[in-house]
mmCIF file of C-alpha atoms in Angstrom:
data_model
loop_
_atom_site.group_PDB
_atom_site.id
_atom_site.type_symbol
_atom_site.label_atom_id
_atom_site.label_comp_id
_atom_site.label_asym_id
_atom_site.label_seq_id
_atom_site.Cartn_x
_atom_site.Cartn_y
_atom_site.Cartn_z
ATOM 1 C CA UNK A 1059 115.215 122.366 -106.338
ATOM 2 C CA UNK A 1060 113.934 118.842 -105.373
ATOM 3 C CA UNK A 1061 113.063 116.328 -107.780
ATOM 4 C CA UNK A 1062 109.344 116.686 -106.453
ATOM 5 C CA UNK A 1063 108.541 120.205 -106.296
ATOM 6 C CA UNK A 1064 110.053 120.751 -110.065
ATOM 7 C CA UNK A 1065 107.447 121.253 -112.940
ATOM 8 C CA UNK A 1066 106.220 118.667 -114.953
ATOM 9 C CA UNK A 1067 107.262 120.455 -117.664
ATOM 10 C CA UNK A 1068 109.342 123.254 -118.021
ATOM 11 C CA UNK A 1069 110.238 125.134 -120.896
ATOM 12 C CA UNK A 1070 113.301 127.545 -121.454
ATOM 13 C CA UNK A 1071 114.132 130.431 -123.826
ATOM 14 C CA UNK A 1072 112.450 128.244 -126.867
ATOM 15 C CA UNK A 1073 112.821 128.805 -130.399
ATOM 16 C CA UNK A 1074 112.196 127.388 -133.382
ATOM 17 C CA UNK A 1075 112.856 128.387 -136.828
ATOM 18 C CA UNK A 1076 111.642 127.059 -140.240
ATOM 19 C CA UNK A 1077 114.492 128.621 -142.846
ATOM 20 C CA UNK A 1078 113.942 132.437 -142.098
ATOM 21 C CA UNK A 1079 110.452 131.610 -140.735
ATOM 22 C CA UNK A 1080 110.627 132.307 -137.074
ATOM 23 C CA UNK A 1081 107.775 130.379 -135.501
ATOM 24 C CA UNK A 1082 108.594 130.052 -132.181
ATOM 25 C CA UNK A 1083 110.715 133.523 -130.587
ATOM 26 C CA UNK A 1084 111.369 132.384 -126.726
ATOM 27 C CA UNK A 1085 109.004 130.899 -125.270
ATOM 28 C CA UNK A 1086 109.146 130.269 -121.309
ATOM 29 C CA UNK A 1087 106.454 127.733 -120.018
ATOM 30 C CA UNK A 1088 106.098 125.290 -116.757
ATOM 31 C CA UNK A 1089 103.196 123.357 -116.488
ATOM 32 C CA UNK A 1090 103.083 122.057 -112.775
ATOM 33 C CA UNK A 1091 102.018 118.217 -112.166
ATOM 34 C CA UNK A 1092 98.710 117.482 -112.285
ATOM 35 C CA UNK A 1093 98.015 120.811 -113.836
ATOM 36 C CA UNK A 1094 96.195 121.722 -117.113
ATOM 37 C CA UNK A 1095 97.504 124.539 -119.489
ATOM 38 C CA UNK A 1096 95.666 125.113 -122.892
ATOM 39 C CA UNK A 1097 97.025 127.122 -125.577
ATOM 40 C CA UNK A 1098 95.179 128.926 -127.983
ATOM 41 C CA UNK A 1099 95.920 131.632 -130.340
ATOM 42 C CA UNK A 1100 95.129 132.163 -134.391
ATOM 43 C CA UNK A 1101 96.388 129.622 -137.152
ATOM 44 C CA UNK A 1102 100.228 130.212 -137.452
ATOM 45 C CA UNK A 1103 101.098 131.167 -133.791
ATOM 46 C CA UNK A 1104 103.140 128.385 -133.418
ATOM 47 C CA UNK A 1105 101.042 126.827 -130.531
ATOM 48 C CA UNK A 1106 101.053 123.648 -132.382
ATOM 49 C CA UNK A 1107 105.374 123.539 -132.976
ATOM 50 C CA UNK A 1108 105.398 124.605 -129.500
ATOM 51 C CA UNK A 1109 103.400 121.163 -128.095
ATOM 52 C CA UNK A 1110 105.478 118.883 -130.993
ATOM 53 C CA UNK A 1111 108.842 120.404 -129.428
ATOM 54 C CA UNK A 1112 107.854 118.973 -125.804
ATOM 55 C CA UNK A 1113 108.462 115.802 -127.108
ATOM 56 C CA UNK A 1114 111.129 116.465 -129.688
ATOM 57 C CA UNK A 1115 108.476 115.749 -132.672
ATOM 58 C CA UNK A 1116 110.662 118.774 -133.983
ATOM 59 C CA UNK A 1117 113.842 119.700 -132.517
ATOM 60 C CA UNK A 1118 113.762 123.238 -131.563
ATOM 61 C CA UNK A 1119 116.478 125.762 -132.827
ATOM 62 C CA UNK A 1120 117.603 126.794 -129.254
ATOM 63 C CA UNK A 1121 116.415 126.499 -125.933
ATOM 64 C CA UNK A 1122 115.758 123.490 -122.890
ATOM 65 C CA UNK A 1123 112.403 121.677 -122.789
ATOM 66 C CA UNK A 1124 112.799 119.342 -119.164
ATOM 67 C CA UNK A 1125 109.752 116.474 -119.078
ATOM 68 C CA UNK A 1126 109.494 115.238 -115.366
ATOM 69 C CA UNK A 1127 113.468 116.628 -114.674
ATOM 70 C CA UNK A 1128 114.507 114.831 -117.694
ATOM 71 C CA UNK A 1129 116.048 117.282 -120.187
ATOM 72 C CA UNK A 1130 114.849 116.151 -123.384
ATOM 73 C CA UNK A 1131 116.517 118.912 -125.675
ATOM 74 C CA UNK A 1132 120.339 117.195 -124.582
ATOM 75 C CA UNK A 1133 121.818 115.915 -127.446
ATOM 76 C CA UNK A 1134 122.972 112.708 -125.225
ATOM 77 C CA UNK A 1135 119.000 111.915 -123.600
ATOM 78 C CA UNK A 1136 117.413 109.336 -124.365
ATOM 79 C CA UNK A 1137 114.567 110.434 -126.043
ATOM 80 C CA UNK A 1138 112.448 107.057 -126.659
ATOM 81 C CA UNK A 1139 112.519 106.694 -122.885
ATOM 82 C CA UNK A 1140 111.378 109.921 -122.479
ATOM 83 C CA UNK A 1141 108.744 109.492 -125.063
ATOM 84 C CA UNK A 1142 107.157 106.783 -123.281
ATOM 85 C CA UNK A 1143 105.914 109.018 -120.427
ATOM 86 C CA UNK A 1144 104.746 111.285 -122.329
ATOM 87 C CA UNK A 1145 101.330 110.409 -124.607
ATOM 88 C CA UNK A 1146 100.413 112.420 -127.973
ATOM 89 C CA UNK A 1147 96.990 112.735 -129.294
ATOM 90 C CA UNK A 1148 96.939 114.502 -132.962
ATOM 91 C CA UNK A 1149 94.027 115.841 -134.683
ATOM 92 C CA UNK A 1150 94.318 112.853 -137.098
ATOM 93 C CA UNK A 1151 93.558 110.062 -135.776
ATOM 94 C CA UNK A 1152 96.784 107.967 -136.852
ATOM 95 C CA UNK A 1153 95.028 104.592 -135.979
ATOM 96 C CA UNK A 1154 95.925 100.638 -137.985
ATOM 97 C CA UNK A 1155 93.305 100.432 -140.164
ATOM 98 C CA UNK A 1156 94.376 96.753 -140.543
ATOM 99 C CA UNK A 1157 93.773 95.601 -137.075
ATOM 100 C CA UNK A 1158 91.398 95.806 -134.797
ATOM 101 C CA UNK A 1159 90.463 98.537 -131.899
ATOM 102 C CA UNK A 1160 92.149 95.810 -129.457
ATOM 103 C CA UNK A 1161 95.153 95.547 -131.671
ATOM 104 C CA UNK A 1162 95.369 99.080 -132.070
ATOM 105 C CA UNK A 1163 96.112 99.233 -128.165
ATOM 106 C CA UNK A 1164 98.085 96.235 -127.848
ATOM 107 C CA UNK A 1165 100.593 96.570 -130.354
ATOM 108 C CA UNK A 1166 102.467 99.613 -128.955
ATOM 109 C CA UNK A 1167 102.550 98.536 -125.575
ATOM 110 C CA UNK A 1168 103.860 94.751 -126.379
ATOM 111 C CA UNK A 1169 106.737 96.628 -128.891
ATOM 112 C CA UNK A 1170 107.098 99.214 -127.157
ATOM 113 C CA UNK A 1171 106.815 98.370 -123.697
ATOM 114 C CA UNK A 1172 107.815 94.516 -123.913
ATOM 115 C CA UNK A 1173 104.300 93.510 -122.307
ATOM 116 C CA UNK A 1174 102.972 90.174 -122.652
ATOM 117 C CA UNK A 1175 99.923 89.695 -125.258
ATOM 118 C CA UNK A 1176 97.964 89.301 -121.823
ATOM 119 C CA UNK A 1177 98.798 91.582 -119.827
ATOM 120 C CA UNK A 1178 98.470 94.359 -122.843
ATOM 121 C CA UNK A 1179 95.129 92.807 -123.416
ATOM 122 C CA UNK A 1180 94.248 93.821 -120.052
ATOM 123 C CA UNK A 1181 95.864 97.447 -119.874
ATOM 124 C CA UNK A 1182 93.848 97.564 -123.215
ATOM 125 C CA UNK A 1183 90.090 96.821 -121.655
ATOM 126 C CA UNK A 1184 90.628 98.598 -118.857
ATOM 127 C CA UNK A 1185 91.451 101.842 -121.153
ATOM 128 C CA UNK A 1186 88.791 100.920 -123.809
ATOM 129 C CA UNK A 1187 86.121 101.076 -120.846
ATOM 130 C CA UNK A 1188 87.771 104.359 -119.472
ATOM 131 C CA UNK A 1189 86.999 105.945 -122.657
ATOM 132 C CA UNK A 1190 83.420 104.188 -122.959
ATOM 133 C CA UNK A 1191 84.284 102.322 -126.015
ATOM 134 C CA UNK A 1192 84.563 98.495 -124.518
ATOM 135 C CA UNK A 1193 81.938 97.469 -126.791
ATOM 136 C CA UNK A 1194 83.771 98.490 -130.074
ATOM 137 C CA UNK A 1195 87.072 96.556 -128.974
ATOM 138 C CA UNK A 1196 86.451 94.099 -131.900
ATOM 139 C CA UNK A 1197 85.533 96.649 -134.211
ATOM 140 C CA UNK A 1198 87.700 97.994 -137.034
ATOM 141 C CA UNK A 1199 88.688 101.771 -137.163
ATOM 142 C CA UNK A 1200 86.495 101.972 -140.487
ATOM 143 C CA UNK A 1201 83.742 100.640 -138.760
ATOM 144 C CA UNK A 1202 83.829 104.128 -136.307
ATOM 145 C CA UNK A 1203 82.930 107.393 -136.006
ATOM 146 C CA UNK A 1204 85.367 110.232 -136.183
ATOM 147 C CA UNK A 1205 84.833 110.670 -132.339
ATOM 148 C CA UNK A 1206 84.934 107.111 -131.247
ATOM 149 C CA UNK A 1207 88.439 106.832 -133.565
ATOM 150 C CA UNK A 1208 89.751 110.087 -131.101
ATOM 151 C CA UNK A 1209 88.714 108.515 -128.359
ATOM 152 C CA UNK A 1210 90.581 105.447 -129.546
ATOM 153 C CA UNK A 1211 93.507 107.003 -129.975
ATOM 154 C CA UNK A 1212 93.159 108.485 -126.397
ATOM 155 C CA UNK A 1213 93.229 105.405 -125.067
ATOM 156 C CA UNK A 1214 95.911 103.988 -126.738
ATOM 157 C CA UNK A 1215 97.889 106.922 -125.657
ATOM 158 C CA UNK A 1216 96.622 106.058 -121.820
ATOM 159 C CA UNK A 1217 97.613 102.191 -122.562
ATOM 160 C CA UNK A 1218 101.486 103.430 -121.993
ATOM 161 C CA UNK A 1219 101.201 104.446 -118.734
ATOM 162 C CA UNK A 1220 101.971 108.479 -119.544
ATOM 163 C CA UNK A 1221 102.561 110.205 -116.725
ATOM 164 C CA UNK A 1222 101.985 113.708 -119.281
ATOM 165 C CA UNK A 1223 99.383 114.033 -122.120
ATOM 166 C CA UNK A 1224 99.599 116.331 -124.676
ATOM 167 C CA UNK A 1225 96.853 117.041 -127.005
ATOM 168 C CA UNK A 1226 97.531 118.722 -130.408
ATOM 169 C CA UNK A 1227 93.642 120.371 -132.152
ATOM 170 C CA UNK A 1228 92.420 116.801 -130.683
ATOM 171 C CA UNK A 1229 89.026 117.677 -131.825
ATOM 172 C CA UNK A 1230 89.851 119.938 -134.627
ATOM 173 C CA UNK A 1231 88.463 117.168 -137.191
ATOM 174 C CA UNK A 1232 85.333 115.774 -136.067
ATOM 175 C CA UNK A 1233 81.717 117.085 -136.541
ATOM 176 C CA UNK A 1234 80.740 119.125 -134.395
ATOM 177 C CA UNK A 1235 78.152 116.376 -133.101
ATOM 178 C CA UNK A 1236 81.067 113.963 -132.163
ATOM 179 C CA UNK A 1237 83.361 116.437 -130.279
ATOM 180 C CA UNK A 1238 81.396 116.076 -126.900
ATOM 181 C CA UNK A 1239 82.035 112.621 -126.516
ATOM 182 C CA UNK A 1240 85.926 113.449 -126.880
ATOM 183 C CA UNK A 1241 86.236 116.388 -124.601
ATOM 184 C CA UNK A 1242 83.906 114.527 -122.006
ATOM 185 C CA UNK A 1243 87.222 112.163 -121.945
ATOM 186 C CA UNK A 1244 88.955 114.828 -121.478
ATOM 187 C CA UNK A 1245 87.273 116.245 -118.693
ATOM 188 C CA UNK A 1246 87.817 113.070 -116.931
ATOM 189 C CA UNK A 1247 91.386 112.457 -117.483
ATOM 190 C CA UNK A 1248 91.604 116.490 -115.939
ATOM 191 C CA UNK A 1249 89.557 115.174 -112.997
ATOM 192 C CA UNK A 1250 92.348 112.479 -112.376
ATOM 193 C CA UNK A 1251 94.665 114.530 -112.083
ATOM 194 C CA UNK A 1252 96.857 113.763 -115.469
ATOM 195 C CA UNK A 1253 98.921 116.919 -116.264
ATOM 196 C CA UNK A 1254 97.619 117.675 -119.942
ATOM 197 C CA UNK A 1255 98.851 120.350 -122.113
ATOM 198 C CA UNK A 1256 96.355 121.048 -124.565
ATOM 199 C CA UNK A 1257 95.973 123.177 -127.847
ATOM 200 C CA UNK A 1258 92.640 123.956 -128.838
ATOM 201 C CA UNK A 1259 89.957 125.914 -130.494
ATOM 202 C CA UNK A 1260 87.765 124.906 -127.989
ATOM 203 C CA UNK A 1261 86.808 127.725 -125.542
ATOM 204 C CA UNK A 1262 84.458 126.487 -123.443
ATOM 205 C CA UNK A 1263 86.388 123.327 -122.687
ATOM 206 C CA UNK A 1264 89.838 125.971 -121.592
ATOM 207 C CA UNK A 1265 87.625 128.050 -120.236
ATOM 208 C CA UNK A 1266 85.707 124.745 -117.825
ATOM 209 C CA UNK A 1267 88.603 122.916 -117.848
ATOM 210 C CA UNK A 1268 91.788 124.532 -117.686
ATOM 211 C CA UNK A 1269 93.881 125.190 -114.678
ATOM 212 C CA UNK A 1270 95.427 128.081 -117.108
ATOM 213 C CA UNK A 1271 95.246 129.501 -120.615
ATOM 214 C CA UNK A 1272 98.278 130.708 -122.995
ATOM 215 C CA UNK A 1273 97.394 132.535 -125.417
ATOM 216 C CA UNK A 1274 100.303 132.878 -128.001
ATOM 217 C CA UNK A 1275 100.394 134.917 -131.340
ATOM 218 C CA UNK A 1276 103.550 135.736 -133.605
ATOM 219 C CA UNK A 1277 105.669 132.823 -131.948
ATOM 220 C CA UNK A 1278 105.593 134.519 -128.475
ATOM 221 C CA UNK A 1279 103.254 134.025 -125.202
ATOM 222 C CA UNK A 1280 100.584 137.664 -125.572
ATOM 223 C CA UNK A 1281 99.049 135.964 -122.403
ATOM 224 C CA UNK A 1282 98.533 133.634 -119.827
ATOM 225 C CA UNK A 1283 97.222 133.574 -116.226
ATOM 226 C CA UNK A 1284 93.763 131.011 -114.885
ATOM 227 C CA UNK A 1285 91.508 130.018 -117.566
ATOM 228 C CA UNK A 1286 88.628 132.280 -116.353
ATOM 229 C CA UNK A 1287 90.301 135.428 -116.165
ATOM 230 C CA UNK A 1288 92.219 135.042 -119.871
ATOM 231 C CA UNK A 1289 88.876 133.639 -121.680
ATOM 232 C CA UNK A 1290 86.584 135.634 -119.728
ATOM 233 C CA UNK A 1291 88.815 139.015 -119.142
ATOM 234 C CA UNK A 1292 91.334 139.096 -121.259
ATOM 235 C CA UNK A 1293 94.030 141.949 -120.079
ATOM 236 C CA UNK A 1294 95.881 142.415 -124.237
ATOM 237 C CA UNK A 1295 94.211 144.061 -126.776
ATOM 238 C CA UNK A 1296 95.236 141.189 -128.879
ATOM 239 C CA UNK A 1297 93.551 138.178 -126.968
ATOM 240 C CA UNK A 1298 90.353 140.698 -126.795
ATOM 241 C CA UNK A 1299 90.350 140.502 -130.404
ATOM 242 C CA UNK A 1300 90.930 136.877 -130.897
ATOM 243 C CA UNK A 1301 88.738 135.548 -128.473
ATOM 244 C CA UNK A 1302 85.937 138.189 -129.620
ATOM 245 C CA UNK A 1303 86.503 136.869 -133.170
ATOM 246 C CA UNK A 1304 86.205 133.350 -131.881
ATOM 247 C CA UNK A 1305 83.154 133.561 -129.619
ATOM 248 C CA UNK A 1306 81.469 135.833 -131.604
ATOM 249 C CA UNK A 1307 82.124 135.844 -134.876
ATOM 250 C CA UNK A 1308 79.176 138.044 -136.093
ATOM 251 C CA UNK A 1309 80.063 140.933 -133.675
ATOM 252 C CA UNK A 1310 83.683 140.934 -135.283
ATOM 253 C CA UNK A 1311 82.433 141.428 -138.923
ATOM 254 C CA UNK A 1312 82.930 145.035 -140.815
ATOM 255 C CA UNK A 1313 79.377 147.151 -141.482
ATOM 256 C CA UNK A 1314 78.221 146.208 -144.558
ATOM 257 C CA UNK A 1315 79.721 148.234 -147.138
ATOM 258 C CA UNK A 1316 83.005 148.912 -144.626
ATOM 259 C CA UNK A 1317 86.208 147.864 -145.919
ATOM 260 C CA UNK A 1318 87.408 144.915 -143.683
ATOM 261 C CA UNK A 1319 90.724 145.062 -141.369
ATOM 262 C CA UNK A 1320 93.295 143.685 -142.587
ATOM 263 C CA UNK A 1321 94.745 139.928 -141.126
ATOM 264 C CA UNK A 1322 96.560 140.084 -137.600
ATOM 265 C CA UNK A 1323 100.203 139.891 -138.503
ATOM 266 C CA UNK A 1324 101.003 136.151 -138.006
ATOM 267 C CA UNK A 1325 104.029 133.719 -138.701
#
């Protein structure tokens, strides 16, 4: 297969195992260039080991992960250069506190990259106004909002030059009234064509803004196919009951007086 027409990412008979806690149980994936894919599933599905393992955040027990043709589960890659194609957004925010917004931006690519303090200052306000925060570039991450400190974050992930973003509960922390602003950035980022990999709790936003939707439970992929079909008509029993649970919690709730179901069966 030529270099071109190869996934972005493609991922090969994964598993992962904690002790005798099997979280992931071969998982096969490839995300296409340009494409987005967001997982969802319950707590404990392992949607969240799954994204760290693209990027060898944890080293899976067996299986191939391959970023942009690059293996990056070889014991012999080398994994930093790999790393800096690929950004990482976290549902903490993981920001300096010490320094400001600038800073925040500048130091990784001058370390990291071997930029010049000018040139990084320049990748910086360029990302800063991508993300609609150029008037906060002096500003302290205490002096922020949850969702302007995301959307920080986002664009000091952008500030490397990914060519893949991956996006782990990115708005799993904020108040409800800040996530907008975050997925709006998003949305954007989609609409340029960055291949994203996203987990999220955020239905709407898969169901708008995904090219495709995994939907994983017990460490293995229930479901996937285009966003609108797996949000909006779900083929498993098991993503029927998740995503009913989800978008409508009140329908999924025993009679009064019934005695409840017991949890899904998750890792």
């Amino acid at each position: 297969m030529d270099s071109t027409d190869r996934p972005e990412i493609e991922i090969r008979g994964l598993h992962k195992a904690f002790g005798d806690n099997q979280v992931l149980r071969g998982i096969d994936l490839d995300i296409a260039r340009g494409e987005v894919v967001c997982v969802i599933g319950p707590s404990g599905s392992g949607k969240s080991t799954l994204l760290r393992c693209v990027n060898l955040l944890e080293e899976p027990t067996a299986g191939q992960v391959f970023v942009g043709g690059t293996e990056v589960t070889d014991l012999d890659v080398d994994i930093d250069a790999v790393r800096r194609r690929i950004g990482m957004v976290f549902q903490q925010f993981n920001l300096f506190p010490h320094v400001s917004v600038t800073e925040n931006l500048t130091l990784p690519q001058r370390r990291v990259l071997g930029r010049g303090k000018e040139q990084a200052a320049e990748v910086a306000r360029r990302n800063l106004e991508r993300v609609g925060l150029s008037d906060k570039a002096g500003a302290y991450p205490s002096q922020l909002s949850g969702g302007q400190q995301q959307r920080v974050a986002i664009a000091r992930a952008l500030s490397m030059g990914p060519e893949v973003m991956l996006f782990d509960e990115p708005t799993s922390a904020l108040d409800p009234e800040l996530v907008g602003d975050v997925l709006s950035v998003m949305r954007q980022l989609a609409a340029e064509g960055m291949t994203m990999m996203v987990v999220t709790h955020e239905m709407s936003f898969a169901r708008e803004v995904a090219d495709r939707v995994v939907f994983m439970d017990g460490g293995v992929i229930v479901e996937e196919g285009p966003a609108e079909q797996v949000v909006g008509d779900p083929q498993q029993p098991r993503t029927r009951d998740f995503l009913m649970r989800i978008l409508d919690p009140a329908a999924a709730e025993p009679p009064h007086g019934a005695e409840p179901p017991g949890p899904a069966k998750e890792l």
